[in-house]
mmCIF file with all atom_site columns, C-alpha atoms in Angstrom:
data_model
loop_
_atom_site.group_PDB
_atom_site.id
_atom_site.type_symbol
_atom_site.label_atom_id
_atom_site.label_alt_id
_atom_site.label_comp_id
_atom_site.label_asym_id
_atom_site.label_entity_id
_atom_site.label_seq_id
_atom_site.pdbx_PDB_ins_code
_atom_site.Cartn_x
_atom_site.Cartn_y
_atom_site.Cartn_z
_atom_site.occupancy
_atom_site.B_iso_or_equiv
_atom_site.pdbx_formal_charge
_atom_site.auth_seq_id
_atom_site.auth_comp_id
_atom_site.auth_asym_id
_atom_site.auth_atom_id
_atom_site.pdbx_PDB_model_num
ATOM 1   C CA . SER A 1 1   ? 22.399 -18.968 -70.341  1.00 0.00 ? 889  SER A CA 1
ATOM 2   C CA . THR A 1 2   ? 25.647 -19.398 -72.263  1.00 0.00 ? 890  THR A CA 1
ATOM 3   C CA . ALA A 1 3   ? 27.441 -20.267 -69.001  1.00 0.00 ? 891  ALA A CA 1
ATOM 4   C CA . ASP A 1 4   ? 25.533 -23.565 -68.851  1.00 0.00 ? 892  ASP A CA 1
ATOM 5   C CA . MET A 1 5   ? 26.137 -24.321 -72.519  1.00 0.00 ? 893  MET A CA 1
ATOM 6   C CA . ALA A 1 6   ? 29.008 -26.427 -73.830  1.00 0.00 ? 894  ALA A CA 1
ATOM 7   C CA . VAL A 1 7   ? 31.025 -24.124 -76.092  1.00 0.00 ? 895  VAL A CA 1
ATOM 8   C CA . PRO A 1 8   ? 32.434 -25.680 -79.264  1.00 0.00 ? 896  PRO A CA 1
ATOM 9   C CA . ASP A 1 9   ? 36.210 -25.551 -79.675  1.00 0.00 ? 897  ASP A CA 1
ATOM 10  C CA . HIS A 1 10  ? 35.992 -24.567 -83.312  1.00 0.00 ? 898  HIS A CA 1
ATOM 11  C CA . VAL A 1 11  ? 33.690 -23.411 -86.059  1.00 0.00 ? 899  VAL A CA 1
ATOM 12  C CA . GLN A 1 12  ? 33.901 -24.032 -89.795  1.00 0.00 ? 900  GLN A CA 1
ATOM 13  C CA . ILE A 1 13  ? 32.429 -21.323 -92.001  1.00 0.00 ? 901  ILE A CA 1
ATOM 14  C CA . GLN A 1 14  ? 31.887 -22.032 -95.688  1.00 0.00 ? 902  GLN A CA 1
ATOM 15  C CA . THR A 1 15  ? 31.687 -18.620 -97.364  1.00 0.00 ? 903  THR A CA 1
ATOM 16  C CA . ILE A 1 16  ? 31.111 -19.914 -100.906 1.00 0.00 ? 904  ILE A CA 1
ATOM 17  C CA . THR A 1 17  ? 29.745 -23.122 -102.360 1.00 0.00 ? 905  THR A CA 1
ATOM 18  C CA . GLY A 1 18  ? 31.510 -25.391 -104.800 1.00 0.00 ? 906  GLY A CA 1
ATOM 19  C CA . CYS A 1 19  ? 34.980 -26.359 -105.871 1.00 0.00 ? 907  CYS A CA 1
ATOM 20  C CA . ASN A 1 20  ? 36.852 -26.362 -109.162 1.00 0.00 ? 908  ASN A CA 1
ATOM 21  C CA . ALA A 1 21  ? 38.644 -29.625 -108.311 1.00 0.00 ? 909  ALA A CA 1
ATOM 22  C CA . ASN A 1 22  ? 37.141 -33.074 -108.189 1.00 0.00 ? 910  ASN A CA 1
ATOM 23  C CA . CYS A 1 23  ? 38.979 -34.912 -105.414 1.00 0.00 ? 911  CYS A CA 1
ATOM 24  C CA . VAL A 1 24  ? 37.970 -38.556 -105.243 1.00 0.00 ? 912  VAL A CA 1
ATOM 25  C CA . PHE A 1 25  ? 37.699 -38.512 -101.426 1.00 0.00 ? 913  PHE A CA 1
ATOM 26  C CA . CYS A 1 26  ? 35.732 -35.258 -101.076 1.00 0.00 ? 914  CYS A CA 1
ATOM 27  C CA . PRO A 1 27  ? 31.963 -35.190 -100.586 1.00 0.00 ? 915  PRO A CA 1
ATOM 28  C CA . ASN A 1 28  ? 31.666 -31.949 -102.590 1.00 0.00 ? 916  ASN A CA 1
ATOM 29  C CA . GLY A 1 29  ? 29.250 -32.579 -105.434 1.00 0.00 ? 917  GLY A CA 1
ATOM 30  C CA . LYS A 1 30  ? 28.413 -36.013 -104.080 1.00 0.00 ? 918  LYS A CA 1
ATOM 31  C CA . THR A 1 31  ? 25.807 -35.055 -101.485 1.00 0.00 ? 919  THR A CA 1
ATOM 32  C CA . ARG A 1 32  ? 22.270 -36.359 -101.696 1.00 0.00 ? 920  ARG A CA 1
ATOM 33  C CA . ARG A 1 33  ? 20.952 -32.843 -102.225 1.00 0.00 ? 921  ARG A CA 1
ATOM 34  C CA . SER A 1 34  ? 22.491 -30.873 -105.071 1.00 0.00 ? 922  SER A CA 1
ATOM 35  C CA . ILE A 1 35  ? 24.206 -27.678 -103.921 1.00 0.00 ? 923  ILE A CA 1
ATOM 36  C CA . PRO A 1 36  ? 24.723 -25.108 -106.707 1.00 0.00 ? 924  PRO A CA 1
ATOM 37  C CA . GLY A 1 37  ? 28.292 -23.786 -106.888 1.00 0.00 ? 925  GLY A CA 1
ATOM 38  C CA . GLY A 1 38  ? 29.363 -20.168 -106.608 1.00 0.00 ? 926  GLY A CA 1
ATOM 39  C CA . GLN A 1 39  ? 26.862 -19.028 -103.983 1.00 0.00 ? 927  GLN A CA 1
ATOM 40  C CA . ARG A 1 40  ? 28.555 -16.581 -101.577 1.00 0.00 ? 928  ARG A CA 1
ATOM 41  C CA . MET A 1 41  ? 27.520 -16.262 -97.971  1.00 0.00 ? 929  MET A CA 1
ATOM 42  C CA . ASP A 1 42  ? 25.865 -12.951 -97.203  1.00 0.00 ? 930  ASP A CA 1
ATOM 43  C CA . GLU A 1 43  ? 28.206 -10.543 -95.366  1.00 0.00 ? 931  GLU A CA 1
ATOM 44  C CA . ASP A 1 44  ? 25.693 -9.953  -92.571  1.00 0.00 ? 932  ASP A CA 1
ATOM 45  C CA . LEU A 1 45  ? 25.345 -13.701 -91.948  1.00 0.00 ? 933  LEU A CA 1
ATOM 46  C CA . TYR A 1 46  ? 29.130 -14.108 -91.946  1.00 0.00 ? 934  TYR A CA 1
ATOM 47  C CA . HIS A 1 47  ? 29.557 -11.267 -89.438  1.00 0.00 ? 935  HIS A CA 1
ATOM 48  C CA . SER A 1 48  ? 26.785 -12.689 -87.270  1.00 0.00 ? 936  SER A CA 1
ATOM 49  C CA . ILE A 1 49  ? 28.499 -16.099 -87.129  1.00 0.00 ? 937  ILE A CA 1
ATOM 50  C CA . VAL A 1 50  ? 31.867 -14.495 -86.329  1.00 0.00 ? 938  VAL A CA 1
ATOM 51  C CA . ASP A 1 51  ? 30.307 -12.222 -83.682  1.00 0.00 ? 939  ASP A CA 1
ATOM 52  C CA . GLN A 1 52  ? 28.662 -15.213 -82.013  1.00 0.00 ? 940  GLN A CA 1
ATOM 53  C CA . GLY A 1 53  ? 31.881 -17.238 -82.148  1.00 0.00 ? 941  GLY A CA 1
ATOM 54  C CA . ILE A 1 54  ? 33.859 -14.420 -80.575  1.00 0.00 ? 942  ILE A CA 1
ATOM 55  C CA . ALA A 1 55  ? 31.224 -13.925 -77.872  1.00 0.00 ? 943  ALA A CA 1
ATOM 56  C CA . LEU A 1 56  ? 31.462 -17.651 -77.065  1.00 0.00 ? 944  LEU A CA 1
ATOM 57  C CA . GLY A 1 57  ? 35.284 -17.612 -77.043  1.00 0.00 ? 945  GLY A CA 1
ATOM 58  C CA . ILE A 1 58  ? 35.675 -20.171 -79.814  1.00 0.00 ? 946  ILE A CA 1
ATOM 59  C CA . ARG A 1 59  ? 39.345 -21.064 -80.284  1.00 0.00 ? 947  ARG A CA 1
ATOM 60  C CA . ARG A 1 60  ? 39.661 -22.110 -83.955  1.00 0.00 ? 948  ARG A CA 1
ATOM 61  C CA . TYR A 1 61  ? 37.973 -20.430 -86.912  1.00 0.00 ? 949  TYR A CA 1
ATOM 62  C CA . SER A 1 62  ? 38.190 -22.498 -90.099  1.00 0.00 ? 950  SER A CA 1
ATOM 63  C CA . VAL A 1 63  ? 37.109 -20.431 -93.087  1.00 0.00 ? 951  VAL A CA 1
ATOM 64  C CA . TYR A 1 64  ? 36.231 -23.424 -95.291  1.00 0.00 ? 952  TYR A CA 1
ATOM 65  C CA . LEU A 1 65  ? 34.172 -26.591 -95.094  1.00 0.00 ? 953  LEU A CA 1
ATOM 66  C CA . MET A 1 66  ? 33.125 -28.683 -98.093  1.00 0.00 ? 954  MET A CA 1
ATOM 67  C CA . ASN A 1 67  ? 34.389 -26.278 -100.738 1.00 0.00 ? 955  ASN A CA 1
ATOM 68  C CA . GLU A 1 68  ? 37.398 -24.504 -102.215 1.00 0.00 ? 956  GLU A CA 1
ATOM 69  C CA . PRO A 1 69  ? 37.600 -21.356 -100.078 1.00 0.00 ? 957  PRO A CA 1
ATOM 70  C CA . MET A 1 70  ? 39.689 -19.406 -102.611 1.00 0.00 ? 958  MET A CA 1
ATOM 71  C CA . LEU A 1 71  ? 36.717 -19.333 -104.984 1.00 0.00 ? 959  LEU A CA 1
ATOM 72  C CA . ASP A 1 72  ? 35.548 -16.542 -102.646 1.00 0.00 ? 960  ASP A CA 1
ATOM 73  C CA . HIS A 1 73  ? 37.561 -13.566 -103.915 1.00 0.00 ? 961  HIS A CA 1
ATOM 74  C CA . GLU A 1 74  ? 36.896 -11.844 -100.577 1.00 0.00 ? 962  GLU A CA 1
ATOM 75  C CA . LEU A 1 75  ? 38.512 -14.663 -98.562  1.00 0.00 ? 963  LEU A CA 1
ATOM 76  C CA . PRO A 1 76  ? 41.398 -12.456 -97.321  1.00 0.00 ? 964  PRO A CA 1
ATOM 77  C CA . GLN A 1 77  ? 38.920 -9.842  -96.032  1.00 0.00 ? 965  GLN A CA 1
ATOM 78  C CA . ARG A 1 78  ? 36.796 -12.546 -94.394  1.00 0.00 ? 966  ARG A CA 1
ATOM 79  C CA . VAL A 1 79  ? 39.897 -13.938 -92.652  1.00 0.00 ? 967  VAL A CA 1
ATOM 80  C CA . GLU A 1 80  ? 40.948 -10.451 -91.552  1.00 0.00 ? 968  GLU A CA 1
ATOM 81  C CA . ASP A 1 81  ? 37.459 -9.829  -90.112  1.00 0.00 ? 969  ASP A CA 1
ATOM 82  C CA . VAL A 1 82  ? 38.166 -12.663 -87.665  1.00 0.00 ? 970  VAL A CA 1
ATOM 83  C CA . SER A 1 83  ? 41.927 -12.402 -87.136  1.00 0.00 ? 971  SER A CA 1
ATOM 84  C CA . ALA A 1 84  ? 41.755 -8.698  -86.243  1.00 0.00 ? 972  ALA A CA 1
ATOM 85  C CA . ARG A 1 85  ? 39.363 -9.481  -83.374  1.00 0.00 ? 973  ARG A CA 1
ATOM 86  C CA . ILE A 1 86  ? 40.822 -12.588 -81.727  1.00 0.00 ? 974  ILE A CA 1
ATOM 87  C CA . ARG A 1 87  ? 43.754 -13.231 -79.389  1.00 0.00 ? 975  ARG A CA 1
ATOM 88  C CA . LYS A 1 88  ? 45.951 -16.277 -78.836  1.00 0.00 ? 976  LYS A CA 1
ATOM 89  C CA . PRO A 1 89  ? 45.233 -19.136 -78.315  1.00 0.00 ? 977  PRO A CA 1
ATOM 90  C CA . GLN A 1 90  ? 42.446 -18.370 -80.824  1.00 0.00 ? 978  GLN A CA 1
ATOM 91  C CA . TYR A 1 91  ? 43.439 -18.695 -84.461  1.00 0.00 ? 979  TYR A CA 1
ATOM 92  C CA . VAL A 1 92  ? 42.187 -18.725 -88.051  1.00 0.00 ? 980  VAL A CA 1
ATOM 93  C CA . THR A 1 93  ? 42.928 -21.490 -90.528  1.00 0.00 ? 981  THR A CA 1
ATOM 94  C CA . VAL A 1 94  ? 42.142 -22.236 -94.169  1.00 0.00 ? 982  VAL A CA 1
ATOM 95  C CA . THR A 1 95  ? 42.538 -25.506 -96.076  1.00 0.00 ? 983  THR A CA 1
ATOM 96  C CA . SER A 1 96  ? 42.709 -25.268 -99.867  1.00 0.00 ? 984  SER A CA 1
ATOM 97  C CA . HIS A 1 97  ? 43.891 -27.263 -102.850 1.00 0.00 ? 985  HIS A CA 1
ATOM 98  C CA . GLY A 1 98  ? 46.126 -24.292 -103.734 1.00 0.00 ? 986  GLY A CA 1
ATOM 99  C CA . GLY A 1 99  ? 45.224 -24.218 -107.415 1.00 0.00 ? 987  GLY A CA 1
ATOM 100 C CA . LEU A 1 100 ? 43.609 -20.780 -106.995 1.00 0.00 ? 988  LEU A CA 1
ATOM 101 C CA . LEU A 1 101 ? 46.380 -19.326 -104.817 1.00 0.00 ? 989  LEU A CA 1
ATOM 102 C CA . THR A 1 102 ? 46.998 -16.469 -107.237 1.00 0.00 ? 990  THR A CA 1
ATOM 103 C CA . GLU A 1 103 ? 49.398 -13.620 -106.530 1.00 0.00 ? 991  GLU A CA 1
ATOM 104 C CA . ARG A 1 104 ? 46.435 -11.445 -105.436 1.00 0.00 ? 992  ARG A CA 1
ATOM 105 C CA . MET A 1 105 ? 45.088 -14.153 -103.125 1.00 0.00 ? 993  MET A CA 1
ATOM 106 C CA . ALA A 1 106 ? 48.553 -14.873 -101.689 1.00 0.00 ? 994  ALA A CA 1
ATOM 107 C CA . ARG A 1 107 ? 49.205 -11.195 -100.929 1.00 0.00 ? 995  ARG A CA 1
ATOM 108 C CA . GLY A 1 108 ? 45.716 -10.823 -99.451  1.00 0.00 ? 996  GLY A CA 1
ATOM 109 C CA . LEU A 1 109 ? 46.143 -13.838 -97.172  1.00 0.00 ? 997  LEU A CA 1
ATOM 110 C CA . LEU A 1 110 ? 49.604 -12.695 -96.070  1.00 0.00 ? 998  LEU A CA 1
ATOM 111 C CA . ASP A 1 111 ? 48.103 -9.337  -95.052  1.00 0.00 ? 999  ASP A CA 1
ATOM 112 C CA . SER A 1 112 ? 44.979 -10.875 -93.495  1.00 0.00 ? 1000 SER A CA 1
ATOM 113 C CA . GLY A 1 113 ? 46.508 -12.221 -90.293  1.00 0.00 ? 1001 GLY A CA 1
ATOM 114 C CA . LEU A 1 114 ? 45.766 -15.828 -91.280  1.00 0.00 ? 1002 LEU A CA 1
ATOM 115 C CA . ASP A 1 115 ? 47.489 -18.123 -88.788  1.00 0.00 ? 1003 ASP A CA 1
ATOM 116 C CA . LYS A 1 116 ? 47.604 -21.389 -90.724  1.00 0.00 ? 1004 LYS A CA 1
ATOM 117 C CA . LEU A 1 117 ? 47.226 -22.294 -94.394  1.00 0.00 ? 1005 LEU A CA 1
ATOM 118 C CA . LYS A 1 118 ? 46.948 -25.969 -95.261  1.00 0.00 ? 1006 LYS A CA 1
ATOM 119 C CA . ILE A 1 119 ? 47.414 -26.887 -98.902  1.00 0.00 ? 1007 ILE A CA 1
ATOM 120 C CA . SER A 1 120 ? 46.096 -30.275 -99.963  1.00 0.00 ? 1008 SER A CA 1
ATOM 121 C CA . VAL A 1 121 ? 48.693 -31.842 -102.268 1.00 0.00 ? 1009 VAL A CA 1
ATOM 122 C CA . GLN A 1 122 ? 47.503 -35.381 -102.863 1.00 0.00 ? 1010 GLN A CA 1
ATOM 123 C CA . SER A 1 123 ? 50.542 -36.659 -104.765 1.00 0.00 ? 1011 SER A CA 1
ATOM 124 C CA . LEU A 1 124 ? 53.877 -35.442 -106.108 1.00 0.00 ? 1012 LEU A CA 1
ATOM 125 C CA . ASN A 1 125 ? 53.355 -37.527 -109.242 1.00 0.00 ? 1013 ASN A CA 1
ATOM 126 C CA . PRO A 1 126 ? 51.578 -35.243 -111.747 1.00 0.00 ? 1014 PRO A CA 1
ATOM 127 C CA . LYS A 1 127 ? 49.533 -38.113 -113.233 1.00 0.00 ? 1015 LYS A CA 1
ATOM 128 C CA . THR A 1 128 ? 48.395 -39.442 -109.825 1.00 0.00 ? 1016 THR A CA 1
ATOM 129 C CA . TYR A 1 129 ? 47.724 -35.902 -108.608 1.00 0.00 ? 1017 TYR A CA 1
ATOM 130 C CA . PHE A 1 130 ? 45.484 -35.245 -111.608 1.00 0.00 ? 1018 PHE A CA 1
ATOM 131 C CA . GLU A 1 131 ? 43.694 -38.585 -111.187 1.00 0.00 ? 1019 GLU A CA 1
ATOM 132 C CA . ILE A 1 132 ? 42.954 -37.824 -107.523 1.00 0.00 ? 1020 ILE A CA 1
ATOM 133 C CA . MET A 1 133 ? 42.231 -34.085 -107.703 1.00 0.00 ? 1021 MET A CA 1
ATOM 134 C CA . GLY A 1 134 ? 41.558 -33.159 -111.330 1.00 0.00 ? 1022 GLY A CA 1
ATOM 135 C CA . LEU A 1 135 ? 44.139 -30.364 -111.128 1.00 0.00 ? 1023 LEU A CA 1
ATOM 136 C CA . GLU A 1 136 ? 47.605 -29.598 -112.515 1.00 0.00 ? 1024 GLU A CA 1
ATOM 137 C CA . LEU A 1 137 ? 50.354 -30.287 -109.956 1.00 0.00 ? 1025 LEU A CA 1
ATOM 138 C CA . ALA A 1 138 ? 52.922 -27.932 -111.532 1.00 0.00 ? 1026 ALA A CA 1
ATOM 139 C CA . LYS A 1 139 ? 50.566 -24.955 -111.187 1.00 0.00 ? 1027 LYS A CA 1
ATOM 140 C CA . THR A 1 140 ? 49.828 -25.712 -107.529 1.00 0.00 ? 1028 THR A CA 1
ATOM 141 C CA . LEU A 1 141 ? 53.536 -26.077 -106.734 1.00 0.00 ? 1029 LEU A CA 1
ATOM 142 C CA . ARG A 1 142 ? 54.281 -22.747 -108.504 1.00 0.00 ? 1030 ARG A CA 1
ATOM 143 C CA . ASN A 1 143 ? 51.541 -21.100 -106.417 1.00 0.00 ? 1031 ASN A CA 1
ATOM 144 C CA . ILE A 1 144 ? 53.033 -22.491 -103.191 1.00 0.00 ? 1032 ILE A CA 1
ATOM 145 C CA . ASP A 1 145 ? 56.549 -21.381 -104.170 1.00 0.00 ? 1033 ASP A CA 1
ATOM 146 C CA . ARG A 1 146 ? 55.294 -17.868 -104.964 1.00 0.00 ? 1034 ARG A CA 1
ATOM 147 C CA . LEU A 1 147 ? 53.473 -17.622 -101.625 1.00 0.00 ? 1035 LEU A CA 1
ATOM 148 C CA . LEU A 1 148 ? 56.682 -18.626 -99.838  1.00 0.00 ? 1036 LEU A CA 1
ATOM 149 C CA . GLU A 1 149 ? 58.689 -16.038 -101.852 1.00 0.00 ? 1037 GLU A CA 1
ATOM 150 C CA . LEU A 1 150 ? 56.210 -13.285 -100.971 1.00 0.00 ? 1038 LEU A CA 1
ATOM 151 C CA . LYS A 1 151 ? 56.175 -14.367 -97.331  1.00 0.00 ? 1039 LYS A CA 1
ATOM 152 C CA . LYS A 1 152 ? 59.973 -14.228 -97.148  1.00 0.00 ? 1040 LYS A CA 1
ATOM 153 C CA . GLN A 1 153 ? 60.242 -10.933 -99.067  1.00 0.00 ? 1041 GLN A CA 1
ATOM 154 C CA . GLY A 1 154 ? 57.662 -9.290  -96.830  1.00 0.00 ? 1042 GLY A CA 1
ATOM 155 C CA . GLY A 1 155 ? 59.094 -10.701 -93.596  1.00 0.00 ? 1043 GLY A CA 1
ATOM 156 C CA . TYR A 1 156 ? 55.759 -12.288 -92.678  1.00 0.00 ? 1044 TYR A CA 1
ATOM 157 C CA . LYS A 1 157 ? 55.768 -14.744 -89.782  1.00 0.00 ? 1045 LYS A CA 1
ATOM 158 C CA . LEU A 1 158 ? 52.296 -16.008 -90.698  1.00 0.00 ? 1046 LEU A CA 1
ATOM 159 C CA . PRO A 1 159 ? 50.556 -17.930 -92.036  1.00 0.00 ? 1047 PRO A CA 1
ATOM 160 C CA . ARG A 1 160 ? 52.236 -21.175 -91.091  1.00 0.00 ? 1048 ARG A CA 1
ATOM 161 C CA . LEU A 1 161 ? 52.092 -23.346 -94.210  1.00 0.00 ? 1049 LEU A CA 1
ATOM 162 C CA . GLU A 1 162 ? 51.296 -27.040 -93.980  1.00 0.00 ? 1050 GLU A CA 1
ATOM 163 C CA . ILE A 1 163 ? 51.152 -29.419 -96.910  1.00 0.00 ? 1051 ILE A CA 1
ATOM 164 C CA . VAL A 1 164 ? 48.565 -32.097 -96.195  1.00 0.00 ? 1052 VAL A CA 1
ATOM 165 C CA . MET A 1 165 ? 47.745 -35.379 -97.884  1.00 0.00 ? 1053 MET A CA 1
ATOM 166 C CA . VAL A 1 166 ? 45.260 -38.190 -97.386  1.00 0.00 ? 1054 VAL A CA 1
ATOM 167 C CA . ASP A 1 167 ? 46.822 -41.636 -97.018  1.00 0.00 ? 1055 ASP A CA 1
ATOM 168 C CA . SER A 1 168 ? 44.896 -43.335 -99.822  1.00 0.00 ? 1056 SER A CA 1
ATOM 169 C CA . ILE A 1 169 ? 45.119 -46.430 -101.980 1.00 0.00 ? 1057 ILE A CA 1
ATOM 170 C CA . GLN A 1 170 ? 46.484 -44.232 -104.789 1.00 0.00 ? 1058 GLN A CA 1
ATOM 171 C CA . THR A 1 171 ? 49.255 -42.646 -102.702 1.00 0.00 ? 1059 THR A CA 1
ATOM 172 C CA . HIS A 1 172 ? 50.094 -45.005 -99.832  1.00 0.00 ? 1060 HIS A CA 1
ATOM 173 C CA . ASN A 1 173 ? 53.265 -46.288 -101.483 1.00 0.00 ? 1061 ASN A CA 1
ATOM 174 C CA . GLU A 1 174 ? 54.452 -42.741 -102.335 1.00 0.00 ? 1062 GLU A CA 1
ATOM 175 C CA . ILE A 1 175 ? 54.278 -41.412 -98.777  1.00 0.00 ? 1063 ILE A CA 1
ATOM 176 C CA . PRO A 1 176 ? 57.774 -42.490 -97.548  1.00 0.00 ? 1064 PRO A CA 1
ATOM 177 C CA . ALA A 1 177 ? 59.414 -40.762 -100.548 1.00 0.00 ? 1065 ALA A CA 1
ATOM 178 C CA . ILE A 1 178 ? 57.191 -37.689 -100.216 1.00 0.00 ? 1066 ILE A CA 1
ATOM 179 C CA . LYS A 1 179 ? 58.114 -37.204 -96.542  1.00 0.00 ? 1067 LYS A CA 1
#
């Protein structure tokens, strides 16, 4: 019975494979078995995982794993499928590199009920950022600024935005200034 079973605190659901960045610290693309990019999780499987998580009372739903979640154009709907059915202290979170946080994606996530959005910004030096992530810093920062504008304009309380960074050899000396 489920009463005898240890219930996990959280579940990570990867709804699409792959990433358009190439972060030096990420295992994406570096696994022993090759995983083709761009494969979306079947809706029925996604709903089954969410249904089971809700039945178990899982607290945190992370709609990402070893991928860039915003490659899934239906990410806002997937988040809403969970957020509409859970109650505090349960919550939904997404971690992204932010390079694909388009206006459409930002509006969708604002409307989805997402509780927390973490954006991985691995340096504030454009050259170091590109070396670590393979992305353009200015574009990511514009995307973040636009999300914050839309959030303010719409009077949204959520999602809470966190900028996250790995303390690495490349960035360790930048961290005091970045804080």
